XYZ file of C-alpha atoms in Angstrom:
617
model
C 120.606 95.560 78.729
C 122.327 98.549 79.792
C 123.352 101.474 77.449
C 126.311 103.988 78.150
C 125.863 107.365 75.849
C 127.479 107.497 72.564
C 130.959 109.857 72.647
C 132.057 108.853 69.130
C 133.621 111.954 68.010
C 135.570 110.490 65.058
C 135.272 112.065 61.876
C 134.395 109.266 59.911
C 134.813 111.167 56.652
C 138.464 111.003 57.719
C 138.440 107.044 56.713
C 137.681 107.497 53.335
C 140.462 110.562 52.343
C 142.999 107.993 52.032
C 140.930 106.379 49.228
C 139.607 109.199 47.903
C 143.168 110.713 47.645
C 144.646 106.980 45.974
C 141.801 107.708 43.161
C 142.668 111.333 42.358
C 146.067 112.491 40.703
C 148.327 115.105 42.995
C 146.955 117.857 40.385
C 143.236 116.991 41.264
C 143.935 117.630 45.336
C 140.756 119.780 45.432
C 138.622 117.051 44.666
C 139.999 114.646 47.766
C 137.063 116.237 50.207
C 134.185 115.957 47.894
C 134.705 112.652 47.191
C 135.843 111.246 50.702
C 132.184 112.637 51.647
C 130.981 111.311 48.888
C 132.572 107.696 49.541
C 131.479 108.285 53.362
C 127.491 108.805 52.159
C 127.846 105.867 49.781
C 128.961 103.580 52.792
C 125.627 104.099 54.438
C 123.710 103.316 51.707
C 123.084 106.955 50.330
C 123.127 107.070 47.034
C 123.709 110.999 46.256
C 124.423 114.119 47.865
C 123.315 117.663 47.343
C 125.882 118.895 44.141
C 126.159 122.456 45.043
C 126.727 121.761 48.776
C 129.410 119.105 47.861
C 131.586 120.985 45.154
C 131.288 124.306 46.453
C 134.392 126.080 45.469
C 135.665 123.308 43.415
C 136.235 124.276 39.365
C 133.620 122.354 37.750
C 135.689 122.503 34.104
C 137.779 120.138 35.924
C 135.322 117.969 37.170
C 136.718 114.017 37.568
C 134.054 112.323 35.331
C 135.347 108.776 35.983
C 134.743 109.316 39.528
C 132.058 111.867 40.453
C 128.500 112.106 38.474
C 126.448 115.377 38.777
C 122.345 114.900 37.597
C 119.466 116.870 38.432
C 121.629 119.032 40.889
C 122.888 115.546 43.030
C 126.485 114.150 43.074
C 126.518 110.363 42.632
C 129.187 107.628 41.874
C 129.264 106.741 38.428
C 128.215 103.518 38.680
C 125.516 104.424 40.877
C 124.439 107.404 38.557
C 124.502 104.696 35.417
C 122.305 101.890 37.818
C 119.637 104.895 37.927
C 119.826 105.498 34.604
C 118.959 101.766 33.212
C 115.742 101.426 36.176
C 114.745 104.695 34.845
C 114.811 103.476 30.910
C 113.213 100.339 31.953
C 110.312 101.746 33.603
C 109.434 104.477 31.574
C 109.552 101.881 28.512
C 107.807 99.371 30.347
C 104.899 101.313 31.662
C 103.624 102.375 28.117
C 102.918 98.202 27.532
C 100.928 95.462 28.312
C 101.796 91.647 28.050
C 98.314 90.665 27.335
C 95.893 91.154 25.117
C 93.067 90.924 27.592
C 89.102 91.350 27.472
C 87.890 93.675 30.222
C 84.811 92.077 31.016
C 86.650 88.818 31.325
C 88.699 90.351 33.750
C 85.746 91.593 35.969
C 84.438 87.911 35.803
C 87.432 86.405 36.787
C 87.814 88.898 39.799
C 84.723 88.803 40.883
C 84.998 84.759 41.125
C 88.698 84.943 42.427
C 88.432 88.392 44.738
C 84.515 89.297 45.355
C 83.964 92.850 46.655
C 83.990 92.954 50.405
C 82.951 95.966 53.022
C 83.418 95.558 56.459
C 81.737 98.378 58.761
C 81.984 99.316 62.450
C 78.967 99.503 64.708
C 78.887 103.363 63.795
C 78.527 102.602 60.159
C 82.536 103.751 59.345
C 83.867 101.286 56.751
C 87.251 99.512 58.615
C 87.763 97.387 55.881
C 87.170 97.506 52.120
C 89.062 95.335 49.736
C 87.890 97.947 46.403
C 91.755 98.731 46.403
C 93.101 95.135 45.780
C 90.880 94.124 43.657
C 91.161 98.057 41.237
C 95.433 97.049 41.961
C 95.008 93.490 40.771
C 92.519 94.629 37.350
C 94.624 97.223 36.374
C 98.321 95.183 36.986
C 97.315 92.086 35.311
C 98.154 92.824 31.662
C 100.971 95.712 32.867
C 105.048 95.436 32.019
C 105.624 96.938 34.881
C 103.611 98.048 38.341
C 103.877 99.053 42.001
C 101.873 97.935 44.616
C 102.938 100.064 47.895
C 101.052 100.179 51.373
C 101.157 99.461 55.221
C 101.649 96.548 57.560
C 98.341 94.778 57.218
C 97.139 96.100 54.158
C 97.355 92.867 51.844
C 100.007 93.414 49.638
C 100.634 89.484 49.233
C 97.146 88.795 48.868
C 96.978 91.672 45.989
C 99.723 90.174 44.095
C 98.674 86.708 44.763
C 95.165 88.059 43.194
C 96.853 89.288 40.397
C 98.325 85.804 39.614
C 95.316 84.005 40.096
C 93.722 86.070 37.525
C 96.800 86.050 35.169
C 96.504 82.114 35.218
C 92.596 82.685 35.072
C 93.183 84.687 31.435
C 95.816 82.903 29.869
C 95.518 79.090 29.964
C 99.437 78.373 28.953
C 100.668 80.341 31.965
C 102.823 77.843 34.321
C 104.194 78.202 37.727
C 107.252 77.672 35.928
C 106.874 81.281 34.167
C 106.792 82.770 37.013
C 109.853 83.832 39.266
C 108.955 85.066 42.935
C 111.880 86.625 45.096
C 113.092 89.301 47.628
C 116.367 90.795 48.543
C 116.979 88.668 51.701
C 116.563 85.113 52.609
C 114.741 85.777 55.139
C 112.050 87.592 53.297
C 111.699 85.276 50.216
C 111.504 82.706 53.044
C 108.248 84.556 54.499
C 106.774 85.268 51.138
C 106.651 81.781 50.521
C 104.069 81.258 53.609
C 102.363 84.680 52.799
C 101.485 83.536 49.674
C 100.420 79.885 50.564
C 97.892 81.480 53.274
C 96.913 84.268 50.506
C 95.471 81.223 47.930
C 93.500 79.796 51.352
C 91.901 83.261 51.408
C 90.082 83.720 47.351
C 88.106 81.467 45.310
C 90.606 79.772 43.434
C 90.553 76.929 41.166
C 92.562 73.741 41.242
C 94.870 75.229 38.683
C 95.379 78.378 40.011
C 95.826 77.026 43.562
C 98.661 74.777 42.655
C 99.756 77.787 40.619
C 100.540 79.422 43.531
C 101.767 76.827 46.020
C 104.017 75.691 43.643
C 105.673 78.782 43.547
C 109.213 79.364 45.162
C 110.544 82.296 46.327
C 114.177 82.942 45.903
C 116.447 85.778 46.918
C 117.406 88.313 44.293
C 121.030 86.988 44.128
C 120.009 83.534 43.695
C 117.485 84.109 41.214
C 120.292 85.966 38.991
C 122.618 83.715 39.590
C 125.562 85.756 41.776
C 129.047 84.186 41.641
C 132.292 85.365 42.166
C 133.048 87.053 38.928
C 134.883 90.400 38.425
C 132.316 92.596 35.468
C 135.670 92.913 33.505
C 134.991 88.372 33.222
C 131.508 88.537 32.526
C 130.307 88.772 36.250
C 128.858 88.516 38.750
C 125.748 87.753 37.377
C 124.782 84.704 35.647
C 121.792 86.611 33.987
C 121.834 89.448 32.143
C 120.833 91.252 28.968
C 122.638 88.270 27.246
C 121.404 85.934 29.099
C 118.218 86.468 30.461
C 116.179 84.952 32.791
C 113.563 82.441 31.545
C 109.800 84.009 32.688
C 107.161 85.619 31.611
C 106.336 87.419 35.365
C 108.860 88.420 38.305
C 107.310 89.685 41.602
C 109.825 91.275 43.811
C 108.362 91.579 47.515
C 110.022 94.152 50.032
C 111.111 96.505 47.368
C 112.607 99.015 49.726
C 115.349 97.044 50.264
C 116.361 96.705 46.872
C 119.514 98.805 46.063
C 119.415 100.515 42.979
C 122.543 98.424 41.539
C 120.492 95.241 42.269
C 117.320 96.463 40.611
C 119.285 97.211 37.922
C 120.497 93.862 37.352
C 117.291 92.630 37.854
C 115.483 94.866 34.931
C 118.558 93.871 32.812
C 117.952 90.499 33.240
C 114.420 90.753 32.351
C 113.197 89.140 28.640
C 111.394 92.149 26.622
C 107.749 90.255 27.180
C 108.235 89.626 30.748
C 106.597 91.919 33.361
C 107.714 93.312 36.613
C 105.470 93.570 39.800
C 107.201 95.405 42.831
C 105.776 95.184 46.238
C 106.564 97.393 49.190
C 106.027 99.687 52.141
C 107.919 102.537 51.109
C 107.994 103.964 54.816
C 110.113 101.027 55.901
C 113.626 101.058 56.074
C 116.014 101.634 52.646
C 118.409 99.131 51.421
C 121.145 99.247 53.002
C 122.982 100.346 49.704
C 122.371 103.185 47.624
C 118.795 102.892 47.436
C 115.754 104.928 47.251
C 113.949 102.600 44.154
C 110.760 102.145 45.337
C 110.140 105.757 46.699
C 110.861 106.810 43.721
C 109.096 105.131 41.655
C 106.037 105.921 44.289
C 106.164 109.215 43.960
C 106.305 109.033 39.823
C 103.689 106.517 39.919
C 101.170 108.087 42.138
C 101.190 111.705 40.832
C 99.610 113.011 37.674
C 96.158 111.960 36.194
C 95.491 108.413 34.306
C 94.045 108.841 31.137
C 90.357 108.648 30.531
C 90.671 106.261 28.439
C 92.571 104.113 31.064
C 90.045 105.224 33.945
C 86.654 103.905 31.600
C 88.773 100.364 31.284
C 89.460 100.028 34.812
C 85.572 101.322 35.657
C 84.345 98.209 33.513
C 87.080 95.426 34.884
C 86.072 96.255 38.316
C 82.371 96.763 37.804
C 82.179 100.547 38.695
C 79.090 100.312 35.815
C 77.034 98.274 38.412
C 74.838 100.058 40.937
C 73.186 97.430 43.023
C 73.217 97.557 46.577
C 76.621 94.601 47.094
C 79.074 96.494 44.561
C 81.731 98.065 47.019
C 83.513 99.695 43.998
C 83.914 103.968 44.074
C 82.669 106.121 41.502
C 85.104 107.969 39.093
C 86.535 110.203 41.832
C 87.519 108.367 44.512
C 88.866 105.311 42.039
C 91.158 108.067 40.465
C 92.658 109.044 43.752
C 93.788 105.820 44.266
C 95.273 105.348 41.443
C 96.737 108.485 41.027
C 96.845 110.790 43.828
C 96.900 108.467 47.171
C 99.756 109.075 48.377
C 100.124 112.449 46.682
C 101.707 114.980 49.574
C 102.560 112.328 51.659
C 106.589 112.623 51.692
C 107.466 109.717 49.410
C 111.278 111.456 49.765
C 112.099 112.002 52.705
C 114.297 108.704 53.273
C 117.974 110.121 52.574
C 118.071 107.390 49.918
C 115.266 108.439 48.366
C 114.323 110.184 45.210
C 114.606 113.856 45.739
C 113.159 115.540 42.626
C 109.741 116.721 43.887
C 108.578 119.300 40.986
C 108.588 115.632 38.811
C 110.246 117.579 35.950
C 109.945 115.654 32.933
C 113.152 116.921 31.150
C 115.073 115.851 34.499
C 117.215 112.703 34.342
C 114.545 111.213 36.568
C 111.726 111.631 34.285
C 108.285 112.346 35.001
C 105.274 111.409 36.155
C 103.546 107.618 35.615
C 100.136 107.541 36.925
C 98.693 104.025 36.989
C 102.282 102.900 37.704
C 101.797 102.798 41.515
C 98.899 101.523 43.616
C 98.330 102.382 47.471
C 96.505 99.914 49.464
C 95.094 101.940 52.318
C 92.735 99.513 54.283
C 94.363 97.573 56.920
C 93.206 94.126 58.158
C 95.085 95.182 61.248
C 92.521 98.138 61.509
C 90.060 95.530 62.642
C 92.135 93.976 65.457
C 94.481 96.537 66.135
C 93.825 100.026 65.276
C 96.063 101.312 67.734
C 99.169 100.089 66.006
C 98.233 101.601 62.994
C 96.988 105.195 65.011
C 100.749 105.092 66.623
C 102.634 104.440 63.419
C 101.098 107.063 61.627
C 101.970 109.507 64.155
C 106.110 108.510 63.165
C 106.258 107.269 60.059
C 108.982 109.086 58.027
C 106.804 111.750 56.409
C 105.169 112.982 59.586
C 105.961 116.212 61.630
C 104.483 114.591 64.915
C 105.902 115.395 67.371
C 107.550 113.271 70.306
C 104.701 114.976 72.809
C 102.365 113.635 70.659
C 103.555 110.462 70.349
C 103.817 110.459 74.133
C 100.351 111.635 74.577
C 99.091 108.520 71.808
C 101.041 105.882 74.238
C 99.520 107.244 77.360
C 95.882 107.303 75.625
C 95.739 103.706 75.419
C 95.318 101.072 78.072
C 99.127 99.487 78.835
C 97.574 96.130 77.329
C 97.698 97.532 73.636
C 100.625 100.757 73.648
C 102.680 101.244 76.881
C 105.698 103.680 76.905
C 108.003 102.485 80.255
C 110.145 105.186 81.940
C 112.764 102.820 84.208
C 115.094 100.687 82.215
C 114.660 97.663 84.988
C 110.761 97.383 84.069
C 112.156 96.584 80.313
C 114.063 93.846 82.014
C 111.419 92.865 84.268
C 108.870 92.567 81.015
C 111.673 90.619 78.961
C 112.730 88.338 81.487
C 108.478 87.233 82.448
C 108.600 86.517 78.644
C 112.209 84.604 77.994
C 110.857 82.650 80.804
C 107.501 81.772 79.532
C 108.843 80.836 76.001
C 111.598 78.453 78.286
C 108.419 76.605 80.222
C 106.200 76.429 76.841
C 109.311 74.636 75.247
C 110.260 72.472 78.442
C 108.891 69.433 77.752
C 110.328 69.049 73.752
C 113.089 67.121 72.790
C 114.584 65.197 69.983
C 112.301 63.202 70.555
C 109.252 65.153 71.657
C 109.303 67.763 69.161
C 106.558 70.290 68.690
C 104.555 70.609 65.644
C 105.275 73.093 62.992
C 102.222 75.429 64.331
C 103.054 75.307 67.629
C 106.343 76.524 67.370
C 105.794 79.156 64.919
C 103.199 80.480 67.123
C 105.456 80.450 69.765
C 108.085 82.065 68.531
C 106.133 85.236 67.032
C 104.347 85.889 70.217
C 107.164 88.004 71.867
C 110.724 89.736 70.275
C 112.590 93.004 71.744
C 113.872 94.848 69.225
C 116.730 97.505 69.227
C 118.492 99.501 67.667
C 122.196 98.691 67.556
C 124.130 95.516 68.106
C 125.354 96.534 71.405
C 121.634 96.712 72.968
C 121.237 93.433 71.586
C 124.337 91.750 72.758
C 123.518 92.708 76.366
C 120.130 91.454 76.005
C 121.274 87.998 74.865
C 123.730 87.966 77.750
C 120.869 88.928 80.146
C 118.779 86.109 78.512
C 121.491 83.228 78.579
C 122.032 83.869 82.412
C 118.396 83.773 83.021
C 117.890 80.016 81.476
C 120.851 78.775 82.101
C 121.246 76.403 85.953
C 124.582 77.114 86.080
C 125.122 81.011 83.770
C 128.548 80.956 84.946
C 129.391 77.604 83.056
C 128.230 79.057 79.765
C 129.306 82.904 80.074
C 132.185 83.087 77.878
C 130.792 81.323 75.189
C 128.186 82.733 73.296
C 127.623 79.857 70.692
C 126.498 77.763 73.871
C 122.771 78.115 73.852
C 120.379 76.997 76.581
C 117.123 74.694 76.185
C 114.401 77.148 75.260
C 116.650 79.735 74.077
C 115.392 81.407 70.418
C 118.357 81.648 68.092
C 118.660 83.809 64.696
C 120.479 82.332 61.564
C 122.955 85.008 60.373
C 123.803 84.259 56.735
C 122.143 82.449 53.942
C 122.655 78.540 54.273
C 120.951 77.318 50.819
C 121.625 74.076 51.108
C 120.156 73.641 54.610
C 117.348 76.100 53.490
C 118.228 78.432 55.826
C 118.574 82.349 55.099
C 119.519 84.768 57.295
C 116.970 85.961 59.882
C 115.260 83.086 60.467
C 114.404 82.271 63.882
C 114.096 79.528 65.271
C 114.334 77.618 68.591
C 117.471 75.514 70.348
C 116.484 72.909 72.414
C 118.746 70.415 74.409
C 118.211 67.518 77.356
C 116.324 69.369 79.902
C 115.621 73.188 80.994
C 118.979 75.091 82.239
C 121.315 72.753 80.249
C 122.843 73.367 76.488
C 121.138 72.678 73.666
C 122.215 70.756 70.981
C 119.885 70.833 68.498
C 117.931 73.689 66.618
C 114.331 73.786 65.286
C 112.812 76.363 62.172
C 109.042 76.596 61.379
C 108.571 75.138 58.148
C 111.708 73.311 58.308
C 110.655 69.105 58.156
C 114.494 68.747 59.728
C 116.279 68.710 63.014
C 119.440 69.864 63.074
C 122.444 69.850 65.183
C 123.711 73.636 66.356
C 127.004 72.364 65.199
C 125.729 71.798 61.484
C 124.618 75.101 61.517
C 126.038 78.226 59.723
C 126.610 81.189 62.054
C 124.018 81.984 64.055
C 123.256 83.780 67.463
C 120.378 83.926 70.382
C 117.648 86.121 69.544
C 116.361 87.093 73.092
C 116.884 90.405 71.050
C 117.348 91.125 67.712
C 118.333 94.454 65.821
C 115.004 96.447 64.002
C 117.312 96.157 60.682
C 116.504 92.279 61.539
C 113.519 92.421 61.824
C 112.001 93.721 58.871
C 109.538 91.343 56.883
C 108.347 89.664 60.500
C 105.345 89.893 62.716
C 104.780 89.432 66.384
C 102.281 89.646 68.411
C 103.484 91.932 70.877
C 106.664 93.955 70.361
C 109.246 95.572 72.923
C 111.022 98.465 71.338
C 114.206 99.835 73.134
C 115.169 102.816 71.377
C 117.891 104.025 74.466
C 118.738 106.060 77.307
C 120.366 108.905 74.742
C 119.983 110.144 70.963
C 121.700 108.430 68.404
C 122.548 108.705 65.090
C 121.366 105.287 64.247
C 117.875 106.177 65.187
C 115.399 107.972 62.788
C 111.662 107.610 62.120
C 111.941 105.146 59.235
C 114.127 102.423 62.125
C 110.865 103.998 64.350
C 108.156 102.931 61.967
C 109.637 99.722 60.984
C 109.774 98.911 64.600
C 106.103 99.649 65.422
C 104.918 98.080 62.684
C 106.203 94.741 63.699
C 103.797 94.502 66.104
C 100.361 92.528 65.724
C 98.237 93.144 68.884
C 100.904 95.240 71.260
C 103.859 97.642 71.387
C 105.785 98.192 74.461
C 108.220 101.284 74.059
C 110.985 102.131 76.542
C 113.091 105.360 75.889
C 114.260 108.459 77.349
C 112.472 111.859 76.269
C 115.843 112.823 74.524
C 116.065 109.354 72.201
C 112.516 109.767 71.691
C 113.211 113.684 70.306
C 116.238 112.963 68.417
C 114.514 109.879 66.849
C 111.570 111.480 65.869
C 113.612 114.603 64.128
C 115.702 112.490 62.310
C-alpha cells in the first residue's frame, strides 16, 4: 500500500486547446484559452467558472454564444447554462403548489399514529435525540410539488421520506405503489435505498396498506427510470421520457441528490407530469456529481434562507400539534420551528463545493432566482449521536464549510480513546490493522461453500464491519495486491492475474449488470473450495443467487475501495488513507464523505502535509 509523491506537472489545460481550437474559427483565436479552461473545469465536473477571471482581455462584442454562456458573472457551456435554466423554472413553479388538497388536522392524526413525537435525553438532561424535525419535514412535504430534505449521516433522511409516504397513502386512499417512482443516480445507491426503506416501514406505526406501500416499492437508477438508450438529441434521444412523453407517477423521490448532475436533473424535472411532485434527499456536504453539478446545494441554500409565511408557519403549528401543551408533545414553539424550516443551515457554507451554487446575496433578479423558504428541510438530530458521537464531533470539525484546522482535527483524534478515532503515524501499522482484518473476514468465511452458504444477515454483517478507503485508484490497487498475497497459499500462482480472487476475498461490482441485479458498487464476497485457493463463485446480500465469477460483469477485490466508491455505504469501523503527500484529489468534501462512512470507528493514517493540504482544499 505504498504511495510515491505526485510529480504530475502536465498542464492539463493543454489537452483540451486542440478541441477548443477545432470549435472556434481562425478569426476567433482569442477565445481558444478561455474555452480550453473552460472544457478542462467541465471535465471535472465543474459546472462554471468565474466570467471576469476567464475572459479577461477578451472583446466581449465578440463573444462565441454557441459555445460560451456568461450568467450572474459565471462562464458556463451552453448546454450546461440551459440544464440550469429548466431546474430553476421547475422549482420556482413547483414550490408555489401543492398536489393535495389536504386537512391539517388530518395530517396531525395521521402523524401522530404513523411518526409519534419522540425525545431522547442524556443522563445530564441534554436532548441527543428528537425526531420534532422529521415529523415538521414529513407535515409540511406531504401535499408539496416540490421539497428538499438535506442532513447528516444518521439523521433519518429515509425514514423522513418513508414518513412522508406513509402519510401520503394515509390521506389519499387511491394512491398506489405503482404512482410512485423511487430512484438514485447510481446502482449502487438505488440498491441501498431499497433496504433503507424496507427497515424505515419496520420502524413507524404503519398499516397493512401503507406497509406494502412501501415494500413494494423499487428503486431504480435515474437512467433506468428515464429510460437512457443510445440515441443522438438530434433522433429524439437519449431519453425515453421527456416533456412528450412523460413518466407515469404521481410522486418521484430521488435519494443522494448530490450526485445528481445538473443535465440529469434536468431530464428528470422534464420528464415529470404537471401534478406529480418531486422529493430530493441529500447530504449536501458529501461529494458532487461527478458532472457539472452543484443541484442540491443550491437549492439548499434557496430553500433554507428567507422567512415562511405566517400563514404557512400557523398550518404547520396545527399539523404537527405545536397548539398542544401537555407534558409528551416534543414539538418547538414558533421560534425554534421557524429556524428549521428556514434558517438551519443559514451561514453554514452551502457553496463552497466548486460545483456548487455561488450566488450568496440570493438576488432575486439573478438568473438563479431567489429565496424559497419551506423548500428545504435540515434534519439535525443524529441517531448516530446516541452510539457514536465521536464520528459526528470529528466530521464536523472537516466538513466542507468548516475553517478547522488540521491541528484541530489532530487534537479531536488524539482526544479520544484509539477504540473510537485513532490517527496512525507509520504507514506499516495501516498494514498491520488491514491485514488482522482481511484475515478475520478470510476465517469468518472459511467454512462456506456452494454448498454451505451463509445466510443473507450473516454476510451482510460481515461485510460492513471493516473497508479501507482511499483516495485514488493507485492506493487501492496496491491494497488489493497486498490483500490477494495475504489469502492466497501459493500468492505467486495468482500474481499476475487480478480477476483471480481467493476464498474469502470481498469483491466490488464495477458497472451496472440489470439483468443479474447487480449495479455498480456492490460488494460482495468470492468464495471457492477451501481457504488460500481461487474462488469461483461470488455472493451479494440480498441477492437469492449464486453466481459464478465468470458470469459476472467486471468487477474487482475490494480489500480497498476508492471514497468516490463508497458513498451511500456504512461500516462499522472505517480505515481512511488519505497519503504520505498532498494531492489534488483530496479536499474536505472526499474528507467528510470518508468519515462519515463510519458507524462505531474511524482509523485515519496520513502525513501532517496530506492532512493540511486536504483540509485547505
Amino acid at each position: 500500500m505504498t504511495t510515491t509523491p505526485l510529480e504530475d506537472t502536465h498542464d492539463p489545460v493543454a489537452d483540451f486547446r486542440p478541441l477548443a481550437r477545432l470549435a472556434l474559427s481562425e478569426a476567433e483565436d482569442h477565445w481558444v484559452e478561455p474555452l480550453a479552461r473552460l472544457y478542462e473545469a467541465a471535465s471535472r465536473g465543474i459546472g462554471h467558472l468565474p466570467a471576469r477571471e476567464l475572459l479577461d482581455g477578451c472583446p466581449l462584442e465578440c463573444l462565441p454564444t454557441h459555445l460560451i454562456a456568461i450568467e450572474a458573472g459565471q462562464a458556463l457551456l451552453p448546454r450546461t447554462a440551459a440544464a440550469w435554466r429548466v431546474v430553476r423554472a421547475h422549482v420556482a413553479q413547483a414550490h408555489a403548489q401543492t398536489v393535495l388538497a389536504v386537512d391539517d388536522d388530518a395530517v396531525r392524526a395521521a402523524l401522530d399514529r404513523i411518526l409519534p413525537p419522540r425525545r431522547e435525553t442524556d443522563a445530564d438532561a441534554r436532548i441527543i435525540f428528537d425526531n420534532t424535525q422529521q415529523r415538521l419535514a414529513a407535515a409540511a412535504l406531504v401535499d408539496a410539488r416540490v421539497g428538499v430534505l438535506t442532513g447528516g449521516p444518521g439523521t433519518g433522511k429515509t425514514t423522513s421520506a418513508a414518513t412522508l409516504l406513509a402519510l401520503r397513502a394515509a390521506l389519499d386512499d387511491d394512491l398506489q405503489s405503482a404512482d410512485i417512482r423511487v430512484c438514485a443516480p447510481t446502482g449502487k445507491a438505488a440498491n441501498r435505498l431499497r433496504g433503507a426503506l424496507a427497515q424505515a416501514a419496520g420502524c413507524l406505526q404503519l398499516t397493512h396498506r401503507e406497509r406494502h406501500l412501501l415494500l413494494e416499492l423499487r428503486p431504480l437508477t435515474i437512467h433506468r427510470l428515464l429510460g437512457w438508450q443510445p440515441v443522438p438529441p438530434e433522433d429524439g434521444g437519449p431519453w425515453r421520457h421527456h416533456a412528450d412523453h412523460p413518466l407515469s407517477t404521481r410522486l418521484v423521490l430521488l435519494d443522494e441528490g448530490s450526485m445528481a448532475d445538473v443535465e440529469l436533473m434536468s431530464a428528470l424535472v422534464q420528464a415529470l407530469p404537471d401534478t406529480a411532485a418531486l422529493l430530493i434527499l441529500g447530504d449536501r456536504d458529501q461529494l458532487d456529481s461527478v458532472e457539472a453539478g452543484g443541484v442540491l446545494a443550491e437549492l439548499v441554500a434557496r430553500g433554507s434562507a428567507g422567512t415562511m409565511p405566517q400563514e404557512r408557519r400557523e398550518r404547520l403549528r396545527i399539523r404537527i400539534g405545536a397548539d398542544r401543551d401537555d407534558e409528551n408533545t416534543l414539538v418547538p414553539t414558533v421560534a425554534p420551528a421557524e429556524r428549521i424550516v428556514s434558517g438551519a443551515l443559514a451561514g453554514r457554507g452551502a457553496c463552497r463545493s466548486p460545483n456548487a451554487w455561488q450566488n450568496a446575496d440570493l438576488d432575486a433578479a439573478s438568473p438563479a432566482g431567489g429565496p424559497l423558504p419551506g423548500l428545504t428541510f435540515c434534519l439535525t438530530y443524529s441517531y448516530r449521536a446516541k452510539d457514536a458521537p465521536w464520528i459526528l464531533e470529528l466530521a464536523s470539525l472537516i466538513r466542507p464549510d468548516s475553517e478547522v484546522t488540521a491541528a484541530r482535527i489532530m487534537a479531536c483524534l488524539d482526544a479520544h480513546d484509539d477504540a473510537r478515532l485513532q490517527r496512525l503515524n507509520r504507514r506499516g501499522d495501516l498494514e498491520t490493522l488491514c491485514v488482522e482484518r482481511w484475515r478475520r473476514l478470510a476465517a469468518a468465511s472459511e467454512g462456506w461453500r456452494l454448498n454451505h452458504l451463509p445466510g443473507n444477515d450473516h454476510l451482510q454483517h460481515l461485510l460492513a464491519t471493516f473497508q479501507l478507503l482511499a483516495g485514488t485508484n493507485r492506493q487501492v490497487a496496491a491494497a488489493n495486491a497486498r490483500g490477494r498475497r495475504i489469502l492466497a497459499r501459493d500468492p505467486e500462482a495468482y500474481a499476475a492475474d487480478e480477476q483471480i480472487l481467493i476464498h474469502g476475498t470481498p469483491l466490488m461490482i464495477e458497472v451496472n449488470a440489470p439483468a443479474l441485479d447487480l449495479a455498480n458498487g456492490d460488494l460482495g464476497l468470492a468464495l471457492g473450495t477451501e481457504p488460500g485457493q481461487p474462488a469461483h463463485i461470488a455472493v451479494f446480500p440480498g441477492l437469492d443467487e449464486v453466481l459464478p465469477l465468470a458470469r459476472l460483469p467486471r468487477y474487482r477485490a475490494a480489500f480497498a475501495i476508492t471514497i468516490h466508491k463508497s458513498q451511500g455505504s456504512e461500516w462499522q469501523e472505517v480505515a481512511i488513507d488519505l497519503g504520505d503527500h498532498a494531492s489534488p484529489l483530496l479536499d474536505r468534501n472526499l474528507f467528510y464523505t470518508a468519515v462519515t462512512r463510519a458507524a462505531r470507528r474511524v482509523v485515519l493514517y496520513c502525513s501532517d502535509e496530506a492532512l493540511e493540504a486536504t483540509v485547505a482544499s
